[in-house]
Coordinates of C-alpha atoms in Angstrom, one line a residue:
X28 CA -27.1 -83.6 42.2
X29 CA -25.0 -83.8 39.0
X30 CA -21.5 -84.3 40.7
X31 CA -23.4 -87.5 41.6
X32 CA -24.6 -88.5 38.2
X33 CA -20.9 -88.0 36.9
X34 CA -20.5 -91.4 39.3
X35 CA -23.1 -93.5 37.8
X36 CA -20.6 -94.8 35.2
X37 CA -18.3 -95.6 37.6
X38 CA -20.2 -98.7 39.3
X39 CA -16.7 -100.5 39.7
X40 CA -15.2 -97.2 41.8
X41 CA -18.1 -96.9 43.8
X42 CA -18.3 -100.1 44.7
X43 CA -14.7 -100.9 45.7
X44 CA -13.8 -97.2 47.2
X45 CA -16.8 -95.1 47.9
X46 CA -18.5 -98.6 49.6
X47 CA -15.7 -99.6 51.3
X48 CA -14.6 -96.9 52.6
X49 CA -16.6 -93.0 52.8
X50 CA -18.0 -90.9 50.4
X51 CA -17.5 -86.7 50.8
X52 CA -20.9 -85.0 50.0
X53 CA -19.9 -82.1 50.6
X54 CA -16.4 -81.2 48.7
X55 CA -15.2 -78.7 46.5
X56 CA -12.7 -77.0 44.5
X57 CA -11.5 -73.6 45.6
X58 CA -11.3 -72.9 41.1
X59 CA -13.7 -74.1 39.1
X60 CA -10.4 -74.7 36.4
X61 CA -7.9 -77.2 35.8
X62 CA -4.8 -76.0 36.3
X63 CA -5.8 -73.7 39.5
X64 CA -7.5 -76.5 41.0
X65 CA -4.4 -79.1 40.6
X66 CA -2.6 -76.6 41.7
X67 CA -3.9 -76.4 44.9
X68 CA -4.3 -80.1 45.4
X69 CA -0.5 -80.2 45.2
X70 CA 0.4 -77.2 47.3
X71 CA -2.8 -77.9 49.7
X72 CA -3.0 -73.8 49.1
X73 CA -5.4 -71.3 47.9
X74 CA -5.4 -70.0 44.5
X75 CA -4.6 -66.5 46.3
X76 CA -1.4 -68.3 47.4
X77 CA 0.4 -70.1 44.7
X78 CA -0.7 -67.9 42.5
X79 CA -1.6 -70.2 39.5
X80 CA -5.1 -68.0 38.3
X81 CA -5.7 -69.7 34.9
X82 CA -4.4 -72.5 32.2
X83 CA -2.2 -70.2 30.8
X84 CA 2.0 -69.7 30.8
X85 CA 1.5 -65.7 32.3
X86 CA -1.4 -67.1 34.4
X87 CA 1.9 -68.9 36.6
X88 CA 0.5 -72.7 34.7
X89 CA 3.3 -74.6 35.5
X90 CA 5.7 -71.5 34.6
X91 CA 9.1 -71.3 35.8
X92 CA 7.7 -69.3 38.7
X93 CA 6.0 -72.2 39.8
X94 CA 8.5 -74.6 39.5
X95 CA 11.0 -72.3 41.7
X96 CA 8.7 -71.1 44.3
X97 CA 5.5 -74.2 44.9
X98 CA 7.2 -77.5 43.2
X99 CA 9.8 -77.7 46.3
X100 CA 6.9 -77.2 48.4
X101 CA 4.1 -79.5 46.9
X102 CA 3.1 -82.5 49.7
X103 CA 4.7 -85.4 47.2
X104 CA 8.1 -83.4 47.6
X105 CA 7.8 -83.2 51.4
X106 CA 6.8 -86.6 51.0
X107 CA 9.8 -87.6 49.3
X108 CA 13.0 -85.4 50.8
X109 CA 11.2 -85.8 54.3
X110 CA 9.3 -89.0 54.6
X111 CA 11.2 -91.6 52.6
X112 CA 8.5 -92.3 49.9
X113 CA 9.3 -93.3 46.3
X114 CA 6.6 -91.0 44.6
X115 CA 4.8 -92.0 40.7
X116 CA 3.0 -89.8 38.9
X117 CA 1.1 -90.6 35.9
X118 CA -1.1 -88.4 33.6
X119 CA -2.1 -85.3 33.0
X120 CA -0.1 -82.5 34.9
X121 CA -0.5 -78.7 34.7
X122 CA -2.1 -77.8 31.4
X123 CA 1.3 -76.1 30.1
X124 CA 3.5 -78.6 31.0
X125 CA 6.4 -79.7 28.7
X126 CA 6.2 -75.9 27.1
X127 CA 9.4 -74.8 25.5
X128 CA 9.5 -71.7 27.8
X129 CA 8.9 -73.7 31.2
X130 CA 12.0 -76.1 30.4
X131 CA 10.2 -78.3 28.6
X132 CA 9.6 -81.8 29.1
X133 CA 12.8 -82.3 30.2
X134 CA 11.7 -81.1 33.4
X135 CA 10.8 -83.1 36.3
X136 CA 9.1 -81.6 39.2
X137 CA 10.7 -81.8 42.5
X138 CA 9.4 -84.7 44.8
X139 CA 9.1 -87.6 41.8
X140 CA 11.1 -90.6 41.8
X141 CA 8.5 -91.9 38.7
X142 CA 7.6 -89.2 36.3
X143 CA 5.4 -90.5 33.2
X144 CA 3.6 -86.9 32.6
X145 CA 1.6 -86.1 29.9
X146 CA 2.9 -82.9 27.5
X147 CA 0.3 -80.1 27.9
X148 CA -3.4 -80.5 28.2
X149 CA -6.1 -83.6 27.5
X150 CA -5.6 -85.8 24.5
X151 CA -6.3 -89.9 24.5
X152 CA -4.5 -90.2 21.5
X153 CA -1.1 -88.3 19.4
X154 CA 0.3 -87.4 22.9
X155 CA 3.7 -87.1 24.4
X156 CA 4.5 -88.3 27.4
X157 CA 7.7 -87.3 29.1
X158 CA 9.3 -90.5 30.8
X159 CA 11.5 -89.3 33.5
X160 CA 12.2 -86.3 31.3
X161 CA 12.4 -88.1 28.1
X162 CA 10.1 -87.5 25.1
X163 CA 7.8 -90.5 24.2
X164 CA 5.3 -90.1 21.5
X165 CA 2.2 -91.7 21.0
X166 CA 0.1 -92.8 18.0
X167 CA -3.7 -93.5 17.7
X168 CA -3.6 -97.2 17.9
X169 CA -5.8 -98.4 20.2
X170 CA -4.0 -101.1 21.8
X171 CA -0.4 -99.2 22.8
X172 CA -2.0 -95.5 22.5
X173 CA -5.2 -95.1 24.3
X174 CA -3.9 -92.9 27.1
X175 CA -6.6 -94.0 30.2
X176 CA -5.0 -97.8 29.5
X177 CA -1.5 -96.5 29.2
X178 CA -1.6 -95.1 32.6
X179 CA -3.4 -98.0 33.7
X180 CA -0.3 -100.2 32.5
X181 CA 2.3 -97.7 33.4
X182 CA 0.8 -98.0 36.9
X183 CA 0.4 -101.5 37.3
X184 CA 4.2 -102.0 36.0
X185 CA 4.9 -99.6 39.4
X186 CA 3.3 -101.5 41.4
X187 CA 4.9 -105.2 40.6
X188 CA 8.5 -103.5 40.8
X189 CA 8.6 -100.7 43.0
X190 CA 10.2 -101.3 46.3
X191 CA 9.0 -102.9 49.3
X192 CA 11.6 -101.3 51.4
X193 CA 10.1 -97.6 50.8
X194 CA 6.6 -96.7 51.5
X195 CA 5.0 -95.3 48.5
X196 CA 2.8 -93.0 47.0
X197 CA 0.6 -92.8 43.6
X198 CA -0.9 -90.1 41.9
X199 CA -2.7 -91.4 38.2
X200 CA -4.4 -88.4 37.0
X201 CA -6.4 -89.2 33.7
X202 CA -7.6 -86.6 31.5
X203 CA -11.3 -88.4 31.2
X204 CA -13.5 -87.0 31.3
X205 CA -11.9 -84.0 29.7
X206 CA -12.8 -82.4 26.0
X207 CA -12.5 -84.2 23.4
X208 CA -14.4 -87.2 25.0
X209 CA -12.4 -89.7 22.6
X210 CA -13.8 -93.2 24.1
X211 CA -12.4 -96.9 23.7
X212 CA -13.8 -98.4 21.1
X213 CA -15.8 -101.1 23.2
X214 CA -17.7 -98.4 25.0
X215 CA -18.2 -95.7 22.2
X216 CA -22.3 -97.1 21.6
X217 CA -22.6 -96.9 25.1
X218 CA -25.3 -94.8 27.4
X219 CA -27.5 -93.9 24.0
X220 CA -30.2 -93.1 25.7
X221 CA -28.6 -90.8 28.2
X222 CA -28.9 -87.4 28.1
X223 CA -27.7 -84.1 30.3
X224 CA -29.7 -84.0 33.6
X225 CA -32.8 -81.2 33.1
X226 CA -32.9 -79.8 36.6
X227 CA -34.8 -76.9 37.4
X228 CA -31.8 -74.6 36.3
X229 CA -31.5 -76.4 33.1
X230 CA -31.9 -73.9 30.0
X231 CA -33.5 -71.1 32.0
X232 CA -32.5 -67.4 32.2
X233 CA -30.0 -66.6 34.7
X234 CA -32.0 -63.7 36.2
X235 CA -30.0 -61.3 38.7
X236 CA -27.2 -62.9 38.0
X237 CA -23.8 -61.6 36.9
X238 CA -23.8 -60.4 33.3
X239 CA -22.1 -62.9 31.8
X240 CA -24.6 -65.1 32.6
X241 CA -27.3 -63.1 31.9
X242 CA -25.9 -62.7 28.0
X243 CA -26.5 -66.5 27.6
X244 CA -29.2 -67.3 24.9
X245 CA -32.5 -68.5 26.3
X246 CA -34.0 -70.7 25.4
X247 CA -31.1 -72.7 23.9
X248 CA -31.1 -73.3 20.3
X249 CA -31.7 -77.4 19.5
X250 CA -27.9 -77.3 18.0
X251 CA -26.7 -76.3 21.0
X252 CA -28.8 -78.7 22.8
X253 CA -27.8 -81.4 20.4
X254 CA -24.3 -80.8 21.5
X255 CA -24.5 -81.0 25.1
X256 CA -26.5 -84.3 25.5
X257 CA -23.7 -85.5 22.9
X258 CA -21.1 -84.2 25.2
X259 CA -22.3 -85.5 28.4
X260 CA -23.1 -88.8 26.8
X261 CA -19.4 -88.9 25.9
X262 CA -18.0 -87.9 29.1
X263 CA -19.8 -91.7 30.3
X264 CA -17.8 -93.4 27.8
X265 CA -14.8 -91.9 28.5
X266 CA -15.5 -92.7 32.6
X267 CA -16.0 -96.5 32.0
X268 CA -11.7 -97.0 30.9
X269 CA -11.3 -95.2 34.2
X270 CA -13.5 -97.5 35.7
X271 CA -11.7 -100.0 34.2
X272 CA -8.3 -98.7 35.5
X273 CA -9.8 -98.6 39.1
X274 CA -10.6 -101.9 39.5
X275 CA -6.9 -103.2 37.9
X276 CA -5.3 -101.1 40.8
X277 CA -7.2 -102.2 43.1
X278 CA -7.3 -105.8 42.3
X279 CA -3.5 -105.7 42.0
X280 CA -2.8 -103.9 45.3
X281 CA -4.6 -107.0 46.7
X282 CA -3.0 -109.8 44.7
X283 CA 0.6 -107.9 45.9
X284 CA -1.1 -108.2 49.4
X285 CA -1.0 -104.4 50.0
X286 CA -5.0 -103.7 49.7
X287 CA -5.9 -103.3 53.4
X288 CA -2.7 -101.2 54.1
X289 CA -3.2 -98.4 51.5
X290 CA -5.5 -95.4 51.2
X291 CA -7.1 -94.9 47.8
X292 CA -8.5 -91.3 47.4
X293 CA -10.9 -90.8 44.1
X294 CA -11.4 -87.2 43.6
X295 CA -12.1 -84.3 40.5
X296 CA -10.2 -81.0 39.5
X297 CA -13.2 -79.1 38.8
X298 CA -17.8 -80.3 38.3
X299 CA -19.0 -79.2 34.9
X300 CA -22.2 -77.6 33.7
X301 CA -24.0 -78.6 30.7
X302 CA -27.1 -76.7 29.8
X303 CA -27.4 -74.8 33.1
X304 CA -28.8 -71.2 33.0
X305 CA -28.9 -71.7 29.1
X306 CA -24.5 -72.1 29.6
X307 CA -24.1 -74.7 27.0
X308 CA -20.4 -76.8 28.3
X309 CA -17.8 -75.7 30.4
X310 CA -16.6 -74.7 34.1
X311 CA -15.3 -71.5 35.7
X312 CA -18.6 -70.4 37.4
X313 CA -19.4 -69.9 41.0
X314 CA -22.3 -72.4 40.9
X315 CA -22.5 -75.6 42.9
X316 CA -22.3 -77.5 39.2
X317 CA -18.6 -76.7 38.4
X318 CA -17.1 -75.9 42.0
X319 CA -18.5 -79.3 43.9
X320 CA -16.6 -82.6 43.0
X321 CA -16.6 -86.1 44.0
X322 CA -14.8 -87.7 46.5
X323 CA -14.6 -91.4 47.7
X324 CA -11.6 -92.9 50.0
X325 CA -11.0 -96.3 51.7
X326 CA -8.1 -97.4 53.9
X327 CA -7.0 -98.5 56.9
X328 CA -9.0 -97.6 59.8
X329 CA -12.3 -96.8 57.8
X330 CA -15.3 -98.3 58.2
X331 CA -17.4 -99.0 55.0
X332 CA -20.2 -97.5 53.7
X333 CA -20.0 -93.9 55.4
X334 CA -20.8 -90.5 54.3
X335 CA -19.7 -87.2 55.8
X336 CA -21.1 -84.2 55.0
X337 CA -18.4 -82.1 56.6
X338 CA -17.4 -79.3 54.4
X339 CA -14.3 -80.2 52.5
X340 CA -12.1 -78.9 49.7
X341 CA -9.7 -80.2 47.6
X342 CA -6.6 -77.6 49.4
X343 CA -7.4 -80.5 52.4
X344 CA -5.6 -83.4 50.3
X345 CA -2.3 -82.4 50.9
X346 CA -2.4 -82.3 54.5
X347 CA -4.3 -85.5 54.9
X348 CA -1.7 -87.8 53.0
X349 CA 1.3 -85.7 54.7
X350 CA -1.0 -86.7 58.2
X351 CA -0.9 -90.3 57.2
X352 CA 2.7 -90.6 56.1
X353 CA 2.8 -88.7 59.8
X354 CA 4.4 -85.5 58.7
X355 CA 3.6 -82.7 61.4
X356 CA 1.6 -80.2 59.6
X357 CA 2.8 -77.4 61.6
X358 CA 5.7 -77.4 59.3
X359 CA 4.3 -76.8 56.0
X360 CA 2.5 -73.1 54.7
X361 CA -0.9 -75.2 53.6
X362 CA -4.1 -73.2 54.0
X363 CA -6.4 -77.1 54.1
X364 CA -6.8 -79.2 57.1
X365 CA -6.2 -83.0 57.3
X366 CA -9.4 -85.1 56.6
X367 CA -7.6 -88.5 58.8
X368 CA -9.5 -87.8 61.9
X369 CA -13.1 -87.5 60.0
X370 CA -11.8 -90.8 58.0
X371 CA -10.9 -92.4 61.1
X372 CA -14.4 -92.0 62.8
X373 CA -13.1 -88.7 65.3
X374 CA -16.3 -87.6 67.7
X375 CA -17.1 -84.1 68.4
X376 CA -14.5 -82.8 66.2
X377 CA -13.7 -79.1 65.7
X378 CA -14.0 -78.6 61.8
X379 CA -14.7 -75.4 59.6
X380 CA -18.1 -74.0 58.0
X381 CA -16.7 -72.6 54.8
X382 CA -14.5 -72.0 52.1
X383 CA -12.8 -69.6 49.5
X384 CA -13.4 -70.3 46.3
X385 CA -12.0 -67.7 44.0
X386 CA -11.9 -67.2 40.0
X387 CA -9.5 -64.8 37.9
X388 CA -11.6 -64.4 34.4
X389 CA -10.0 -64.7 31.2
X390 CA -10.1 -62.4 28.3
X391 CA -9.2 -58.8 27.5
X392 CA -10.6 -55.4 27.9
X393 CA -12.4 -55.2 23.8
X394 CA -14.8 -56.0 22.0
X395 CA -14.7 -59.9 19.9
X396 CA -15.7 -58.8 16.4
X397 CA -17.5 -62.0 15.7
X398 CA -19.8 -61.1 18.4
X399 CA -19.7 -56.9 18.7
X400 CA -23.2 -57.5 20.6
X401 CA -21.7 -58.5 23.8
X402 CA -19.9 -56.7 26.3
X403 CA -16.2 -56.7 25.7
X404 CA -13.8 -59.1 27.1
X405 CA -15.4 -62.2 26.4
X406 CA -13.7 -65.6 25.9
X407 CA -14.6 -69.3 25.1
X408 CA -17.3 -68.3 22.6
X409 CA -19.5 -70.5 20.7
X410 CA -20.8 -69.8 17.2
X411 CA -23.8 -68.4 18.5
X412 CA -22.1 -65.8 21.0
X413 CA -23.2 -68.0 23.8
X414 CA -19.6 -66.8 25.8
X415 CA -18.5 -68.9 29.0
X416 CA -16.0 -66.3 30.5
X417 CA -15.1 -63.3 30.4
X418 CA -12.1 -61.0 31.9
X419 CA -14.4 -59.8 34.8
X420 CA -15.6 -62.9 35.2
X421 CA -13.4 -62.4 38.4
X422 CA -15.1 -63.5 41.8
X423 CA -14.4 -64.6 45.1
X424 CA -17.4 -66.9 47.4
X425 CA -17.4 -67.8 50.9
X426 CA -19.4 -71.6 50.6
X427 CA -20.9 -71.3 53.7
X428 CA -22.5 -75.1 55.7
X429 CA -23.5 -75.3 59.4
X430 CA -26.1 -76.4 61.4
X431 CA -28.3 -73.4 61.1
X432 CA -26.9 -72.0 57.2
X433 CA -26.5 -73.8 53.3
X434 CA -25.3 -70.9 51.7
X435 CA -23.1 -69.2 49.4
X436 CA -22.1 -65.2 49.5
X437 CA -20.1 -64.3 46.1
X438 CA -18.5 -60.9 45.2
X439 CA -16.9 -59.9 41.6
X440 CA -14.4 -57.4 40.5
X441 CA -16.4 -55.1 38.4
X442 CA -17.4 -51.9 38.6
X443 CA -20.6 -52.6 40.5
X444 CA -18.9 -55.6 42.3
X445 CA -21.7 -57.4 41.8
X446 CA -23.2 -59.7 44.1
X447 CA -24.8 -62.9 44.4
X448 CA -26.1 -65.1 47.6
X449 CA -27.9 -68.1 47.6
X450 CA -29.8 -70.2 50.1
X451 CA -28.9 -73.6 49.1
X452 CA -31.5 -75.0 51.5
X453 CA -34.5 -73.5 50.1
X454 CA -32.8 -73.4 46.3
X455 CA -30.6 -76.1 45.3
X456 CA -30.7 -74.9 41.9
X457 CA -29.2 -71.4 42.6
X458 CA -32.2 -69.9 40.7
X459 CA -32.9 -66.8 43.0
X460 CA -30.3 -64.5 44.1
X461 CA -31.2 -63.1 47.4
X462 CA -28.4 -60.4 47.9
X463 CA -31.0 -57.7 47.8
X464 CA -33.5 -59.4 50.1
X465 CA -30.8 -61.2 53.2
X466 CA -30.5 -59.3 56.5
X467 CA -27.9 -56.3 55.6
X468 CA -25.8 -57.8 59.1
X469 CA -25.4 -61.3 57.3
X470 CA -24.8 -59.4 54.2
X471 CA -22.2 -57.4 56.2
X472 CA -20.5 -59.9 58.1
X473 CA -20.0 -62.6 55.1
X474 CA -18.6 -59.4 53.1
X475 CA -16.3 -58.8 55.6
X476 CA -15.9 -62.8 56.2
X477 CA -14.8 -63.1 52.4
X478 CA -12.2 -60.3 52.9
X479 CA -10.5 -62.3 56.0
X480 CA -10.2 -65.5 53.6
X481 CA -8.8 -63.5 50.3
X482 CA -6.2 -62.4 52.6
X483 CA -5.4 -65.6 54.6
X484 CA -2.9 -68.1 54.5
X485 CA -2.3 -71.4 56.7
X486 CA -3.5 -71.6 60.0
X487 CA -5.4 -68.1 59.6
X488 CA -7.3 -69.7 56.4
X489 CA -8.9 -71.9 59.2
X490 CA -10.3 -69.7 61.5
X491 CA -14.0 -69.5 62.5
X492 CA -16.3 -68.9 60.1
X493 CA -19.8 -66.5 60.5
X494 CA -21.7 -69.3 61.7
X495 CA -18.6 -70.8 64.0
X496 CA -19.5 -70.3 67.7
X497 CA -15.8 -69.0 68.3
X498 CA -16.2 -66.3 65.6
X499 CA -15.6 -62.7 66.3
X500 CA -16.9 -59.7 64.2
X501 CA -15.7 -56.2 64.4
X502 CA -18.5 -53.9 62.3
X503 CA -16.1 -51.2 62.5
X504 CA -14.0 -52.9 59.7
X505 CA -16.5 -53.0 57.3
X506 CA -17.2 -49.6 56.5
X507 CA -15.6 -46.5 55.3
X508 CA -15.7 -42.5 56.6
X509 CA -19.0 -43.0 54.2
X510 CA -20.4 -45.8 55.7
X511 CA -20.5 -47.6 53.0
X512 CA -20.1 -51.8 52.6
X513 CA -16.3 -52.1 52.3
X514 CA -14.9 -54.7 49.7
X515 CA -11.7 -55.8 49.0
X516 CA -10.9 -55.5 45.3
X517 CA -9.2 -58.4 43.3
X518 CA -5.4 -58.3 42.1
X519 CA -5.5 -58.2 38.0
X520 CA -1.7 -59.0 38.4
X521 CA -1.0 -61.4 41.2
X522 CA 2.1 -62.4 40.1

C-alpha cells in the first residue's frame, strides 16, 4: 500500500510513535488537497461545511471569510479561550496565507498564543515566515534557512520556555514532502535506487473511469516516467529532516520529563499518486492513493504496537484532542468523532462504516489552446496534455468498511454524473469499476447514502451507514415521478 511506503523513510517516527503507541490503517482525508484537507483538520468539519473547496483566495483558502466564520471555531481556539492551553503553531498554514487581500501576514488566527506561520504555500528555502504577525525572511543558507530544521528549532525553543503552569498544545506542520522536493544537503544522494511503486494500477489505462482519467496518455512516455521516479525518490529525502525533527521532539519532551504525559499524533493532508492509471504526479482523485494517509499516535493510556483498522478521517482530529483536553463535544458543530476511546483500548465500541469524501474541480468551462485535443476545462497540465484536474472533476464518495463490505461508491457533477464503485476486497488497485455490474438496491441505497452525508453536519454526519445494523432506508426517496435514480447535484458556488 503506498501510504505505507511513504513511511519507510521515516524509521525514527515509526519507531518512537507508530511502535509505541497505534498505527490507523484505515484513515483518510475527506479532500484529496491541501488546503481543504487542513481545513478540516482544524474545524473537525466536512469540506461541505467550511466551505474551503480548493487552494485558492475565491475557493474560501484562508480568505477573510474563513477567518470570520471557522478561525473562532477551529479546536486550537476552543482549546485556548475554553481550556487554558498556550497553543504553537509552526509551518505551513493554509496555502494563501499572508495574501495581501486576506490581511496579510499580519494576521494571526484566533486560538494562537505562538504563531511562526509560513507565507503562502511549500518552499524550504526564500520563505517568509510571519512571527507573531511579523515578517521574517529567509535566505537559502542551509544552516539558518532550511525550513524542516527551522521548525524543528523553533519548536524545541517552545518547548524549553513555554510554561509549566498551562497545559499545552503543538501543531508543526512541515511542507515535506511537498513539490519542490528541495532536500538537506546530507540526504540529497540518498534512496538512488528507489523508484515509484509499479502496482497493478501503475501506467495502465483507466478504463470506465471518469474522463479525465481516461484522457491520460498510456503507456507513459519514459520522460514522464523519468520524472516520477525522480519525484518520489525526492519526496524520501525530503522525509528523512522530518524524521530528524521527530526524534529531537521527542527526545526533548523526555529530557523535560513530559514524554509519557503527552499525545504525539503523526498524520498527512492528502496520499499522492505517481504513475497510477498512466496520472503522472499529483492528488485530487477519488482513489485510495491520494485520499488514504498515515496515521501513528502514542500517549498516555496506549498500549504499544497496536493497529486499528477502524475507519477514520482526518475531520476526527479535532474532536479527539478537544476529548483529551476534556472539552464536551456536544458543544462544538464538528461533523468527526473522537478517536480517545479506540486509543484507549474501548471494547465493543459503536463506531461508523464510512465517510464523505468530496472534491470541487478546478478549472474553467474552455478549451487550453496548448492542448485543443482535450475536453475543455482542464488544469494542472503537463507538456504532454497529460491534465490532472479539471473543472468537473467535481465528485462526492461514500468510503464504505464493515464486516461484510470494502468499498467505495463515487458520483460526479457532470452531465452524465458519472459513476464509479469499487470492491476494494476483490480489487485493491481500483482497476474495475463495477457500477454497471452491483445489485441496483446497493446501487440505490449508497446513492441515496451519499445524499444524507453531502447534506449533513455534526451529529447527523455520524449516523448509520448502509452496512450499520441501526440504518434505516426509505426507497421512496430515491426516485423521482419517473422512477429514475435520484442524485443530488453539487454546488459550483458554495460560498
Amino acid at each position: 500500500m503506498i501510504v505505507y511506503l511513504l513511511l519507510i523513510p521515516l524509521k525514527k517516527t515509526k519507531a518512537l510513535i507508530g511502535e509505541m503507541g497505534m498505527t490507523f490503517s484505515s484513515a483518510y482525508v475527506p479532500s484529496a488537497l491541501c488546503c481543504p484537507s487542513r481545513a478540516s483538520i482544524l474545524t473537525g468539519k466536512y469540506p461541505h461545511n467550511h466551505h474551503v473547496v480548493n487552494n485558492t483566495l475565491e475557493g474560501n483558502c484562508s480568505s477573510k471569510s474563513w477567518q470570520k466564520i471557522q478561525e473562532p471555531n477551529t479546536f486550537p481556539a476552543i482549546l485556548r479561550s475554553m481550556c487554558g492551553y498556550q497553543t504553537f503553531f509552526a509551518g505551513k498554514y493554509l496555502n494563501e496565507y499572508g495574501a495581501p487581500d486576506a490581511g496579510g501576514l499580519e494576521h494571526v488566527p484566533l486560538g494562537w498564543s505562538y504563531w511562526y506561520a509560513l507565507e503562502k504555500n511549500s518552499k524550504y528555502y526564500n520563505y517568509t515566515l510571519s512571527i507573531n504577525g511579523k515578517a521574517r525572511k529567509h535566505g537559502e543558507n542551509y544552516s539558518v534557512d532550511y525550513l524542516t530544521d527551522v521548525l524543528a528549532n523553533i519548536s524545541l525553543g517552545f518547548l524549553d520556555y513555554k510554561s509549566n503552569s498551562e497545559p499545552f498544545f503543538m501543531m508543526i506542520s512541515t511542507p515535506a514532502p511537498h513539490s519542490p522536493w528541495t532536500a538537506a544537503p546530507q540526504y540529497q544522494k540518498t534512496f538512488q535506487n528507489v523508484f515509484a511503486p509499479r502496482n497493478k494500477n501503475f501506467n495502465i489505462h483507466g478504463t470506465n473511469k471518469h474522463w479525465l482519467i481516461r484522457q491520460a496518455k498510456t503507456p507513459m512516455t519514459n520522460s514522464s516516467i523519468q520524472f516520477l521516479d525522480n519525484a518520489f525518490r525526492k519526496r524520501w529525502q525530503t522525509l528523512l529532516s522530518v524524521d530528524d525533527l521527530v526524534e529531537k521532539l521527542v527526545k526533548r519532551l523526555e529530557f523535560n520529563g513530559e514524554l509519557n504525559n503527552t499525545y504525539i499524533f503523526y498524520t498527512s493532508d492528502n496520499g499522492y499518486h505517481t504513475g497510477q492509471f498512466s496520472l503522472p504526479i499529483d492528488k485530487r482523485q477519488l482513489y485510495e492513493f491520494d485520499i488514504k494517509v498515515p496515521l501513528l499516535v502514542r500517549g498516555p493510556g496506549i498500549k504499544p504496537n497496536q493497529t486499528s483498522k477502524m475507519l477514520v478521517a482526518n475531520i476526527d482530529l479535532g474532536p479527539t484532542i478537544l476529548d483529551i483536553a476534556g472539552y464536551n463535544l456536544n458543544k462544538t458543530q464538528m461533523d468527526g468523532m473522537s478517536l480517545l476511546p479506540i486509543l484507549k483500548g474501548a471494547r465493543n465500541l459503536t463506531w461508523r462504516s464510512d465517510v464523505l469524501v468530496e472534491y470541487q474541480g478546478e478549472g474553467r468551462d474552455v478549451t487550453d489552446p496548448t492542448c485543443p485535443s482535450l475536453s475543455p476545462g482542464v488544469s494542472q497540465c503537463f507538456p504532454d496534455c497529460v491534465c490532472e484536474d479539471a473543472y468537473n472533476n467535481t465528485y462526492a464518495c461514500v468510503r464504505t468498511m464493515s464486516a461484510r463490505w470494502n468499498l467505495q461508491y463515487c458520483e460526479f457533477d457532470d452531465q452524465e454524473v458519472f459513476v464509479e464503485v469499487y470492491n476494494l476486497t476483490a480489487d485493491p488497485d481500483q482497476i474495475t469499476n463495477i457500477a454497471k455490474s452491483i445489485d441496483p438496491e446497493l446501487l440505490g441505497k449508497m446513492n441515496y447514502r451519499l445524499m444524507m452525508l453531502q447534506s449533513c453536519s455534526g451529529p447527523t454526519c455520524r449516523t448509520p451507514g448502509v452496512f450499520d445494523p441501526g440504518y434505516r432506508f426509505d426507497p421512496r426517496l430515491m426516485f423521482s415521478n419517473q422512477g429514475s435514480v435520484r442524485t443530488r447535484r453539487f454546488s459550483k458556488h458554495p460560498l
